[in-house]
Every structure is written in C-alpha cells, then in structure tokens.
C-alpha cells in the first residue's frame, strides 16, 4: 500500500497517495483528487487553500480542513511567536512519555509481526536500524555536545534498509531537552507540505515553524521540514527566535541537512 504524510500542525498525519518533490506549490492538481501516474518518493508543497480538499472515503485526515494552524504559522513569521492558551503549550516531558509508551506498545504488538515477514538477513542485521541517515545526525549532536537519552526506531519496515521512522530525545546546556524525529522516504512514500503554512526554509527546503507562547511566557517551538529524501521534526521548550538562540538553532538544523547531503 502506498503511504504519504501531510505536514499541517508540525505533525505527520497518514494518508495514502504519493507525488514527486517540488519546491513551488502546484495549484493545478489536488493530490487528493487525482491519482498520480508515477509513484515517486519525496515531498510536494501544495496549497490546500487555493484548491479545496475533497477526501476519498478511505483517506483519514481529521484536521485537514482546520485552518487554525495557518494563524499560528503566520503569527510566528510576523511576530516571532504566536500567542496561545496555556493548554496549547506542550509539556515536553509528557510528549516524551507518550513516545515511550507508544514505543513499548509497538515493541510488544507490531514489531514481532512485521519482522517475522522479513528475510533472515534483515531480521538479524536491521532489527534496530533506521533506514535513513543517522551518521550525520549523530555527528552534529556530538559536535554540539548533546547527550542522547533515548533512541527509538519504528513505523514501516523498508526491506534491505530498516525502519522508516526515528525518534531521538537529546539534551544540552543551550537548548535543554529536544525531541528530534526523522522519516525516511521509500519508493512509495513521501510528504505533502501545506504551502500556505510554509514560513521557514532549511537550505531552500520548505518548512513550518511554530513558536507558541502564552501570557505566562511558557513556550514551545516546533519545526518540520522536508527534502527529497527525508522529513525532519524538532521540538523544544524554548523560543528559538530569542536573541542568542536563533543563530544557534539555525546552525544546528542547517548542519544536519548539509552534512547529510555531503556524505550522500
């Protein structure tokens, strides 16, 4: 079955369709209405405002027509943050706990069945392997003196490569606790990125940045972006637009992407 993700509110929501990578919005073809003639990995920037979404019965996107996330993206771009209710500020420790609980469930229920269907070589060598690039990520984190607290792989298994999802929890003195997620595209997977919410670029690759802040100065920052090989997510309990943090954050994410490109 083909699979793809949609980046809306800095989360990845599963649907079933795939298109090729494009830097500019394609307003002439709604990917949810037209089945693509070719199945290519990658990302497409698509305007869901210019072309209304009409989902097929089997497509599951509960929040696709909720444009509240657009306000957050536009206010972040204009003001450096979006003012929200305290309930919208994520508690990073709770997010980490949810990831760990979900991973434990995955290990007990899904992973054994998925791995049983793989070759002996994959079962032996790739049971804990992420299908995408981790050498660059590990190198950059080491250079910036991050300590890794947990590393979880899962999602879908790509034969001969490994799992397509990686979640890593790291920490250093500058950023505190950081959640990093990576999704590696196979030949039948990719992402759609809402063109109307794109407000940040990582070396020309489109992304969506949210800096959420309440009246008590509680803050949560999230950034999702994608290139033709992978999608990336970073979550942190700080305002990365603050003086002294912005350039450090830009250095971190740019280094991740550049190093990945160099070794590839």
PDB file of C-alpha atoms in Angstrom:
ATOM      1  CA  UNK A   1       0.000   0.000   0.000  1.00  0.00           C
ATOM      2  CA  UNK A   2       1.311   3.438  -0.848  1.00  0.00           C
ATOM      3  CA  UNK A   3       1.746   5.838   2.016  1.00  0.00           C
ATOM      4  CA  UNK A   4       2.329   9.515   2.452  1.00  0.00           C
ATOM      5  CA  UNK A   5       2.229  12.087   5.240  1.00  0.00           C
ATOM      6  CA  UNK A   6       0.873  15.587   5.467  1.00  0.00           C
ATOM      7  CA  UNK A   7       2.634  18.299   7.434  1.00  0.00           C
ATOM      8  CA  UNK A   8      -0.038  20.521   8.940  1.00  0.00           C
ATOM      9  CA  UNK A   9       0.381  21.446  12.582  1.00  0.00           C
ATOM     10  CA  UNK A  10       4.009  20.254  12.759  1.00  0.00           C
ATOM     11  CA  UNK A  11       2.734  16.702  12.886  1.00  0.00           C
ATOM     12  CA  UNK A  12       2.662  13.959  10.299  1.00  0.00           C
ATOM     13  CA  UNK A  13      -0.790  12.588   9.505  1.00  0.00           C
ATOM     14  CA  UNK A  14      -1.018   9.403   7.430  1.00  0.00           C
ATOM     15  CA  UNK A  15      -2.867   9.336   4.118  1.00  0.00           C
ATOM     16  CA  UNK A  16      -2.473   7.202   1.015  1.00  0.00           C
ATOM     17  CA  UNK A  17      -1.040   8.993  -2.009  1.00  0.00           C
ATOM     18  CA  UNK A  18       2.394   9.893  -3.337  1.00  0.00           C
ATOM     19  CA  UNK A  19       3.751  12.662  -5.556  1.00  0.00           C
ATOM     20  CA  UNK A  20       7.175  13.860  -6.648  1.00  0.00           C
ATOM     21  CA  UNK A  21       9.183  16.587  -4.914  1.00  0.00           C
ATOM     22  CA  UNK A  22       8.544  20.185  -5.955  1.00  0.00           C
ATOM     23  CA  UNK A  23       9.791  23.469  -4.475  1.00  0.00           C
ATOM     24  CA  UNK A  24       6.833  25.509  -5.739  1.00  0.00           C
ATOM     25  CA  UNK A  25       3.134  24.906  -5.000  1.00  0.00           C
ATOM     26  CA  UNK A  26       1.245  23.025  -7.680  1.00  0.00           C
ATOM     27  CA  UNK A  27      -2.208  24.585  -7.673  1.00  0.00           C
ATOM     28  CA  UNK A  28      -3.476  22.751 -10.731  1.00  0.00           C
ATOM     29  CA  UNK A  29      -3.630  19.253  -9.317  1.00  0.00           C
ATOM     30  CA  UNK A  30      -5.144  18.329  -5.991  1.00  0.00           C
ATOM     31  CA  UNK A  31      -3.248  15.214  -4.834  1.00  0.00           C
ATOM     32  CA  UNK A  32      -6.336  14.000  -3.006  1.00  0.00           C
ATOM     33  CA  UNK A  33      -8.460  14.100  -6.134  1.00  0.00           C
ATOM     34  CA  UNK A  34      -6.067  12.874  -8.814  1.00  0.00           C
ATOM     35  CA  UNK A  35      -4.160   9.598  -8.557  1.00  0.00           C
ATOM     36  CA  UNK A  36      -0.581  10.315  -9.699  1.00  0.00           C
ATOM     37  CA  UNK A  37       0.615   8.436 -12.748  1.00  0.00           C
ATOM     38  CA  UNK A  38       4.001   7.724 -11.166  1.00  0.00           C
ATOM     39  CA  UNK A  39       4.931   6.625  -7.667  1.00  0.00           C
ATOM     40  CA  UNK A  40       7.946   8.602  -6.518  1.00  0.00           C
ATOM     41  CA  UNK A  41       9.405   9.301  -3.121  1.00  0.00           C
ATOM     42  CA  UNK A  42       9.755  12.829  -1.853  1.00  0.00           C
ATOM     43  CA  UNK A  43       7.819  15.902  -0.828  1.00  0.00           C
ATOM     44  CA  UNK A  44       5.406  18.255  -2.523  1.00  0.00           C
ATOM     45  CA  UNK A  45       4.404  21.723  -1.421  1.00  0.00           C
ATOM     46  CA  UNK A  46       0.691  22.028  -2.080  1.00  0.00           C
ATOM     47  CA  UNK A  47      -1.807  24.802  -1.322  1.00  0.00           C
ATOM     48  CA  UNK A  48      -4.851  23.381   0.419  1.00  0.00           C
ATOM     49  CA  UNK A  49      -6.448  26.839   0.487  1.00  0.00           C
ATOM     50  CA  UNK A  50      -6.256  27.513  -3.252  1.00  0.00           C
ATOM     51  CA  UNK A  51      -7.635  24.070  -4.108  1.00  0.00           C
ATOM     52  CA  UNK A  52     -10.258  22.731  -1.649  1.00  0.00           C
ATOM     53  CA  UNK A  53      -9.789  19.232  -0.307  1.00  0.00           C
ATOM     54  CA  UNK A  54     -12.304  16.523  -1.137  1.00  0.00           C
ATOM     55  CA  UNK A  55     -11.132  13.360   0.569  1.00  0.00           C
ATOM     56  CA  UNK A  56     -11.854   9.858  -0.634  1.00  0.00           C
ATOM     57  CA  UNK A  57     -13.715   7.650   1.813  1.00  0.00           C
ATOM     58  CA  UNK A  58     -10.588   5.738   2.859  1.00  0.00           C
ATOM     59  CA  UNK A  59      -8.390   8.805   3.344  1.00  0.00           C
ATOM     60  CA  UNK A  60      -8.073   9.710   7.008  1.00  0.00           C
ATOM     61  CA  UNK A  61      -7.246  13.342   7.797  1.00  0.00           C
ATOM     62  CA  UNK A  62      -9.344  14.585  10.667  1.00  0.00           C
ATOM     63  CA  UNK A  63      -7.802  18.075  10.737  1.00  0.00           C
ATOM     64  CA  UNK A  64      -7.182  18.700   7.056  1.00  0.00           C
ATOM     65  CA  UNK A  65      -9.743  21.495   6.737  1.00  0.00           C
ATOM     66  CA  UNK A  66      -8.986  23.102  10.104  1.00  0.00           C
ATOM     67  CA  UNK A  67      -7.019  26.243   9.210  1.00  0.00           C
ATOM     68  CA  UNK A  68      -6.177  27.211  12.817  1.00  0.00           C
ATOM     69  CA  UNK A  69      -2.609  26.120  12.210  1.00  0.00           C
ATOM     70  CA  UNK A  70      -2.285  28.782   9.491  1.00  0.00           C
ATOM     71  CA  UNK A  71      -2.776  31.537  12.054  1.00  0.00           C
ATOM     72  CA  UNK A  72      -0.025  30.054  14.207  1.00  0.00           C
ATOM     73  CA  UNK A  73       2.349  29.878  11.254  1.00  0.00           C
ATOM     74  CA  UNK A  74       1.616  33.409  10.047  1.00  0.00           C
ATOM     75  CA  UNK A  75       1.879  34.948  13.521  1.00  0.00           C
ATOM     76  CA  UNK A  76       5.139  33.118  14.141  1.00  0.00           C
ATOM     77  CA  UNK A  77       6.521  34.536  10.909  1.00  0.00           C
ATOM     78  CA  UNK A  78       5.283  38.081  11.621  1.00  0.00           C
ATOM     79  CA  UNK A  79       5.874  38.385  15.372  1.00  0.00           C
ATOM     80  CA  UNK A  80       8.406  35.689  16.212  1.00  0.00           C
ATOM     81  CA  UNK A  81       5.745  33.777  18.147  1.00  0.00           C
ATOM     82  CA  UNK A  82       2.017  33.049  18.246  1.00  0.00           C
ATOM     83  CA  UNK A  83       0.093  33.868  21.411  1.00  0.00           C
ATOM     84  CA  UNK A  84      -1.946  30.853  22.530  1.00  0.00           C
ATOM     85  CA  UNK A  85      -3.760  29.486  25.537  1.00  0.00           C
ATOM     86  CA  UNK A  86      -1.624  27.674  28.092  1.00  0.00           C
ATOM     87  CA  UNK A  87      -3.349  24.410  27.175  1.00  0.00           C
ATOM     88  CA  UNK A  88      -1.701  24.596  23.731  1.00  0.00           C
ATOM     89  CA  UNK A  89       1.815  24.719  25.169  1.00  0.00           C
ATOM     90  CA  UNK A  90       3.202  21.211  25.065  1.00  0.00           C
ATOM     91  CA  UNK A  91       4.833  19.726  28.156  1.00  0.00           C
ATOM     92  CA  UNK A  92       7.905  18.141  26.642  1.00  0.00           C
ATOM     93  CA  UNK A  93       8.191  15.557  29.420  1.00  0.00           C
ATOM     94  CA  UNK A  94       4.646  14.385  28.706  1.00  0.00           C
ATOM     95  CA  UNK A  95       5.410  14.236  24.985  1.00  0.00           C
ATOM     96  CA  UNK A  96       8.477  12.107  25.706  1.00  0.00           C
ATOM     97  CA  UNK A  97       6.434   9.816  27.966  1.00  0.00           C
ATOM     98  CA  UNK A  98       3.831   9.384  25.220  1.00  0.00           C
ATOM     99  CA  UNK A  99       6.548   8.439  22.742  1.00  0.00           C
ATOM    100  CA  UNK A 100       7.996   5.894  25.140  1.00  0.00           C
ATOM    101  CA  UNK A 101       4.606   4.369  25.901  1.00  0.00           C
ATOM    102  CA  UNK A 102       3.812   4.149  22.197  1.00  0.00           C
ATOM    103  CA  UNK A 103       7.185   2.569  21.522  1.00  0.00           C
ATOM    104  CA  UNK A 104       6.642  -0.068  24.203  1.00  0.00           C
ATOM    105  CA  UNK A 105       3.309  -0.939  22.610  1.00  0.00           C
ATOM    106  CA  UNK A 106       5.000  -1.108  19.207  1.00  0.00           C
ATOM    107  CA  UNK A 107       7.674  -3.474  20.532  1.00  0.00           C
ATOM    108  CA  UNK A 108       5.051  -5.801  22.053  1.00  0.00           C
ATOM    109  CA  UNK A 109       2.452  -5.861  19.300  1.00  0.00           C
ATOM    110  CA  UNK A 110       3.563  -4.640  15.869  1.00  0.00           C
ATOM    111  CA  UNK A 111       7.302  -5.188  15.626  1.00  0.00           C
ATOM    112  CA  UNK A 112       7.333  -9.010  16.071  1.00  0.00           C
ATOM    113  CA  UNK A 113       4.733  -9.493  13.341  1.00  0.00           C
ATOM    114  CA  UNK A 114       6.434  -7.068  10.947  1.00  0.00           C
ATOM    115  CA  UNK A 115       9.892  -8.573  11.446  1.00  0.00           C
ATOM    116  CA  UNK A 116       8.577 -12.123  11.076  1.00  0.00           C
ATOM    117  CA  UNK A 117       7.695 -11.294   7.486  1.00  0.00           C
ATOM    118  CA  UNK A 118      11.241 -10.105   6.662  1.00  0.00           C
ATOM    119  CA  UNK A 119      14.241 -12.045   5.420  1.00  0.00           C
ATOM    120  CA  UNK A 120      16.594 -13.720   7.892  1.00  0.00           C
ATOM    121  CA  UNK A 121      19.302 -11.203   6.925  1.00  0.00           C
ATOM    122  CA  UNK A 122      17.021  -8.243   7.714  1.00  0.00           C
ATOM    123  CA  UNK A 123      15.869  -9.813  10.974  1.00  0.00           C
ATOM    124  CA  UNK A 124      19.476 -10.320  12.003  1.00  0.00           C
ATOM    125  CA  UNK A 125      21.068  -7.078  10.835  1.00  0.00           C
ATOM    126  CA  UNK A 126      18.348  -4.447  10.565  1.00  0.00           C
ATOM    127  CA  UNK A 127      16.029  -5.064  13.515  1.00  0.00           C
ATOM    128  CA  UNK A 128      17.239  -1.860  15.229  1.00  0.00           C
ATOM    129  CA  UNK A 129      18.282   0.066  12.107  1.00  0.00           C
ATOM    130  CA  UNK A 130      16.838   3.365  10.829  1.00  0.00           C
ATOM    131  CA  UNK A 131      16.501   3.338   7.032  1.00  0.00           C
ATOM    132  CA  UNK A 132      17.609   6.965   6.717  1.00  0.00           C
ATOM    133  CA  UNK A 133      20.766   8.775   7.681  1.00  0.00           C
ATOM    134  CA  UNK A 134      21.915   8.757  11.313  1.00  0.00           C
ATOM    135  CA  UNK A 135      25.651   9.250  10.830  1.00  0.00           C
ATOM    136  CA  UNK A 136      25.207  12.962  10.122  1.00  0.00           C
ATOM    137  CA  UNK A 137      22.744  13.456  12.960  1.00  0.00           C
ATOM    138  CA  UNK A 138      24.943  11.683  15.490  1.00  0.00           C
ATOM    139  CA  UNK A 139      27.985  13.660  14.335  1.00  0.00           C
ATOM    140  CA  UNK A 140      26.267  17.031  14.635  1.00  0.00           C
ATOM    141  CA  UNK A 141      24.796  16.189  18.035  1.00  0.00           C
ATOM    142  CA  UNK A 142      28.226  15.118  19.260  1.00  0.00           C
ATOM    143  CA  UNK A 143      29.828  18.330  17.966  1.00  0.00           C
ATOM    144  CA  UNK A 144      27.264  20.439  19.808  1.00  0.00           C
ATOM    145  CA  UNK A 145      27.654  18.399  22.995  1.00  0.00           C
ATOM    146  CA  UNK A 146      24.215  16.832  23.114  1.00  0.00           C
ATOM    147  CA  UNK A 147      23.588  13.906  25.420  1.00  0.00           C
ATOM    148  CA  UNK A 148      21.264  11.247  23.998  1.00  0.00           C
ATOM    149  CA  UNK A 149      18.648   9.943  26.439  1.00  0.00           C
ATOM    150  CA  UNK A 150      16.642   7.684  24.140  1.00  0.00           C
ATOM    151  CA  UNK A 151      16.578   6.489  20.548  1.00  0.00           C
ATOM    152  CA  UNK A 152      13.553   4.698  19.099  1.00  0.00           C
ATOM    153  CA  UNK A 153      13.001   3.296  15.610  1.00  0.00           C
ATOM    154  CA  UNK A 154       9.703   2.122  14.200  1.00  0.00           C
ATOM    155  CA  UNK A 155       6.981   2.893  11.691  1.00  0.00           C
ATOM    156  CA  UNK A 156       7.190   0.863   8.482  1.00  0.00           C
ATOM    157  CA  UNK A 157       9.995  -1.562   7.672  1.00  0.00           C
ATOM    158  CA  UNK A 158      11.792  -0.983   4.351  1.00  0.00           C
ATOM    159  CA  UNK A 159      13.305  -4.263   3.168  1.00  0.00           C
ATOM    160  CA  UNK A 160      17.075  -4.104   3.000  1.00  0.00           C
ATOM    161  CA  UNK A 161      17.190  -0.714   4.732  1.00  0.00           C
ATOM    162  CA  UNK A 162      15.441  -0.736   8.115  1.00  0.00           C
ATOM    163  CA  UNK A 163      12.653   1.216   9.790  1.00  0.00           C
ATOM    164  CA  UNK A 164      11.451   4.462   8.239  1.00  0.00           C
ATOM    165  CA  UNK A 165      10.994   6.430  11.478  1.00  0.00           C
ATOM    166  CA  UNK A 166      13.463   7.552  14.137  1.00  0.00           C
ATOM    167  CA  UNK A 167      12.664   9.439  17.350  1.00  0.00           C
ATOM    168  CA  UNK A 168      15.538  10.692  19.466  1.00  0.00           C
ATOM    169  CA  UNK A 169      15.479  12.610  22.775  1.00  0.00           C
ATOM    170  CA  UNK A 170      18.615  14.648  23.428  1.00  0.00           C
ATOM    171  CA  UNK A 171      19.745  17.469  25.714  1.00  0.00           C
ATOM    172  CA  UNK A 172      22.439  20.112  26.056  1.00  0.00           C
ATOM    173  CA  UNK A 173      23.005  23.308  28.027  1.00  0.00           C
ATOM    174  CA  UNK A 174      21.871  25.635  25.230  1.00  0.00           C
ATOM    175  CA  UNK A 175      18.559  24.075  24.197  1.00  0.00           C
ATOM    176  CA  UNK A 176      17.640  21.892  27.145  1.00  0.00           C
ATOM    177  CA  UNK A 177      15.621  18.822  26.164  1.00  0.00           C
ATOM    178  CA  UNK A 178      14.989  18.399  22.431  1.00  0.00           C
ATOM    179  CA  UNK A 179      12.845  15.887  20.541  1.00  0.00           C
ATOM    180  CA  UNK A 180      14.091  15.012  17.050  1.00  0.00           C
ATOM    181  CA  UNK A 181      12.093  12.909  14.588  1.00  0.00           C
ATOM    182  CA  UNK A 182      13.089  11.764  11.125  1.00  0.00           C
ATOM    183  CA  UNK A 183      11.026   9.976   8.489  1.00  0.00           C
ATOM    184  CA  UNK A 184      12.901   8.300   5.624  1.00  0.00           C
ATOM    185  CA  UNK A 185      11.082   8.068   2.306  1.00  0.00           C
ATOM    186  CA  UNK A 186      10.896   4.777   0.457  1.00  0.00           C
ATOM    187  CA  UNK A 187       9.943   4.488  -3.219  1.00  0.00           C
ATOM    188  CA  UNK A 188       6.288   4.588  -2.205  1.00  0.00           C
ATOM    189  CA  UNK A 189       6.218   7.264   0.471  1.00  0.00           C
ATOM    190  CA  UNK A 190       6.660  10.981   0.937  1.00  0.00           C
ATOM    191  CA  UNK A 191       5.034  14.099   2.410  1.00  0.00           C
ATOM    192  CA  UNK A 192       2.707  16.898   1.412  1.00  0.00           C
ATOM    193  CA  UNK A 193       3.514  20.276   2.948  1.00  0.00           C
ATOM    194  CA  UNK A 194       0.820  22.946   3.128  1.00  0.00           C
ATOM    195  CA  UNK A 195       2.137  25.841   1.032  1.00  0.00           C
ATOM    196  CA  UNK A 196       0.008  28.343   2.941  1.00  0.00           C
ATOM    197  CA  UNK A 197       1.730  27.483   6.223  1.00  0.00           C
ATOM    198  CA  UNK A 198       5.323  27.388   4.937  1.00  0.00           C
ATOM    199  CA  UNK A 199       7.187  30.099   6.856  1.00  0.00           C
ATOM    200  CA  UNK A 200      10.726  28.740   7.197  1.00  0.00           C
ATOM    201  CA  UNK A 201      13.373  27.256   4.919  1.00  0.00           C
ATOM    202  CA  UNK A 202      16.293  24.973   5.658  1.00  0.00           C
ATOM    203  CA  UNK A 203      18.697  25.454   2.751  1.00  0.00           C
ATOM    204  CA  UNK A 204      15.762  26.185   0.408  1.00  0.00           C
ATOM    205  CA  UNK A 205      13.801  23.189   1.704  1.00  0.00           C
ATOM    206  CA  UNK A 206      10.294  24.227   2.853  1.00  0.00           C
ATOM    207  CA  UNK A 207       9.318  24.002   6.494  1.00  0.00           C
ATOM    208  CA  UNK A 208       6.686  25.033   9.024  1.00  0.00           C
ATOM    209  CA  UNK A 209       7.815  26.742  12.226  1.00  0.00           C
ATOM    210  CA  UNK A 210       5.620  27.311  15.268  1.00  0.00           C
ATOM    211  CA  UNK A 211       6.734  29.251  18.316  1.00  0.00           C
ATOM    212  CA  UNK A 212       3.805  29.013  20.731  1.00  0.00           C
ATOM    213  CA  UNK A 213       3.783  31.304  23.759  1.00  0.00           C
ATOM    214  CA  UNK A 214       1.205  32.006  26.486  1.00  0.00           C
ATOM    215  CA  UNK A 215       0.712  35.025  28.742  1.00  0.00           C
ATOM    216  CA  UNK A 216       2.940  33.445  31.396  1.00  0.00           C
ATOM    217  CA  UNK A 217       5.862  33.180  28.953  1.00  0.00           C
ATOM    218  CA  UNK A 218       5.641  29.391  28.683  1.00  0.00           C
ATOM    219  CA  UNK A 219       6.983  28.481  25.229  1.00  0.00           C
ATOM    220  CA  UNK A 220       7.123  25.526  22.872  1.00  0.00           C
ATOM    221  CA  UNK A 221       8.875  25.614  19.482  1.00  0.00           C
ATOM    222  CA  UNK A 222       8.395  23.051  16.733  1.00  0.00           C
ATOM    223  CA  UNK A 223       9.859  22.938  13.244  1.00  0.00           C
ATOM    224  CA  UNK A 224       9.036  20.446  10.473  1.00  0.00           C
ATOM    225  CA  UNK A 225      10.735  20.442   7.086  1.00  0.00           C
ATOM    226  CA  UNK A 226      11.492  18.036   4.257  1.00  0.00           C
ATOM    227  CA  UNK A 227      13.827  17.393   1.362  1.00  0.00           C
ATOM    228  CA  UNK A 228      13.616  14.730  -1.356  1.00  0.00           C
ATOM    229  CA  UNK A 229      14.941  12.006   0.950  1.00  0.00           C
ATOM    230  CA  UNK A 230      13.583  12.607   4.446  1.00  0.00           C
ATOM    231  CA  UNK A 231      11.319  14.742   6.589  1.00  0.00           C
ATOM    232  CA  UNK A 232      12.502  16.191   9.887  1.00  0.00           C
ATOM    233  CA  UNK A 233      10.925  17.478  13.109  1.00  0.00           C
ATOM    234  CA  UNK A 234      12.421  19.253  16.121  1.00  0.00           C
ATOM    235  CA  UNK A 235      10.526  20.172  19.312  1.00  0.00           C
ATOM    236  CA  UNK A 236      11.962  22.304  22.120  1.00  0.00           C
ATOM    237  CA  UNK A 237      10.637  24.179  25.169  1.00  0.00           C
ATOM    238  CA  UNK A 238      12.299  27.472  24.256  1.00  0.00           C
ATOM    239  CA  UNK A 239      11.678  30.386  21.900  1.00  0.00           C
ATOM    240  CA  UNK A 240      14.289  29.830  19.219  1.00  0.00           C
ATOM    241  CA  UNK A 241      13.676  33.385  17.935  1.00  0.00           C
ATOM    242  CA  UNK A 242      15.111  34.846  21.146  1.00  0.00           C
ATOM    243  CA  UNK A 243      18.436  36.658  20.847  1.00  0.00           C
ATOM    244  CA  UNK A 244      21.262  34.204  21.379  1.00  0.00           C
ATOM    245  CA  UNK A 245      19.233  31.152  20.399  1.00  0.00           C
ATOM    246  CA  UNK A 246      18.162  31.910  16.849  1.00  0.00           C
ATOM    247  CA  UNK A 247      21.570  31.584  15.184  1.00  0.00           C
ATOM    248  CA  UNK A 248      22.434  28.511  17.275  1.00  0.00           C
ATOM    249  CA  UNK A 249      19.207  26.839  16.190  1.00  0.00           C
ATOM    250  CA  UNK A 250      19.794  27.738  12.543  1.00  0.00           C
ATOM    251  CA  UNK A 251      23.325  26.338  12.788  1.00  0.00           C
ATOM    252  CA  UNK A 252      22.020  23.081  14.244  1.00  0.00           C
ATOM    253  CA  UNK A 253      19.388  22.348  11.617  1.00  0.00           C
ATOM    254  CA  UNK A 254      21.466  23.628   8.698  1.00  0.00           C
ATOM    255  CA  UNK A 255      24.391  21.480   9.790  1.00  0.00           C
ATOM    256  CA  UNK A 256      22.152  18.425   9.986  1.00  0.00           C
ATOM    257  CA  UNK A 257      20.949  18.906   6.433  1.00  0.00           C
ATOM    258  CA  UNK A 258      24.292  19.939   4.889  1.00  0.00           C
ATOM    259  CA  UNK A 259      26.226  17.085   6.461  1.00  0.00           C
ATOM    260  CA  UNK A 260      23.600  14.648   5.267  1.00  0.00           C
ATOM    261  CA  UNK A 261      23.942  15.953   1.699  1.00  0.00           C
ATOM    262  CA  UNK A 262      27.747  15.829   1.789  1.00  0.00           C
ATOM    263  CA  UNK A 263      28.004  12.196   2.871  1.00  0.00           C
ATOM    264  CA  UNK A 264      25.325  11.183   0.379  1.00  0.00           C
TER     265      UNK A 264
END
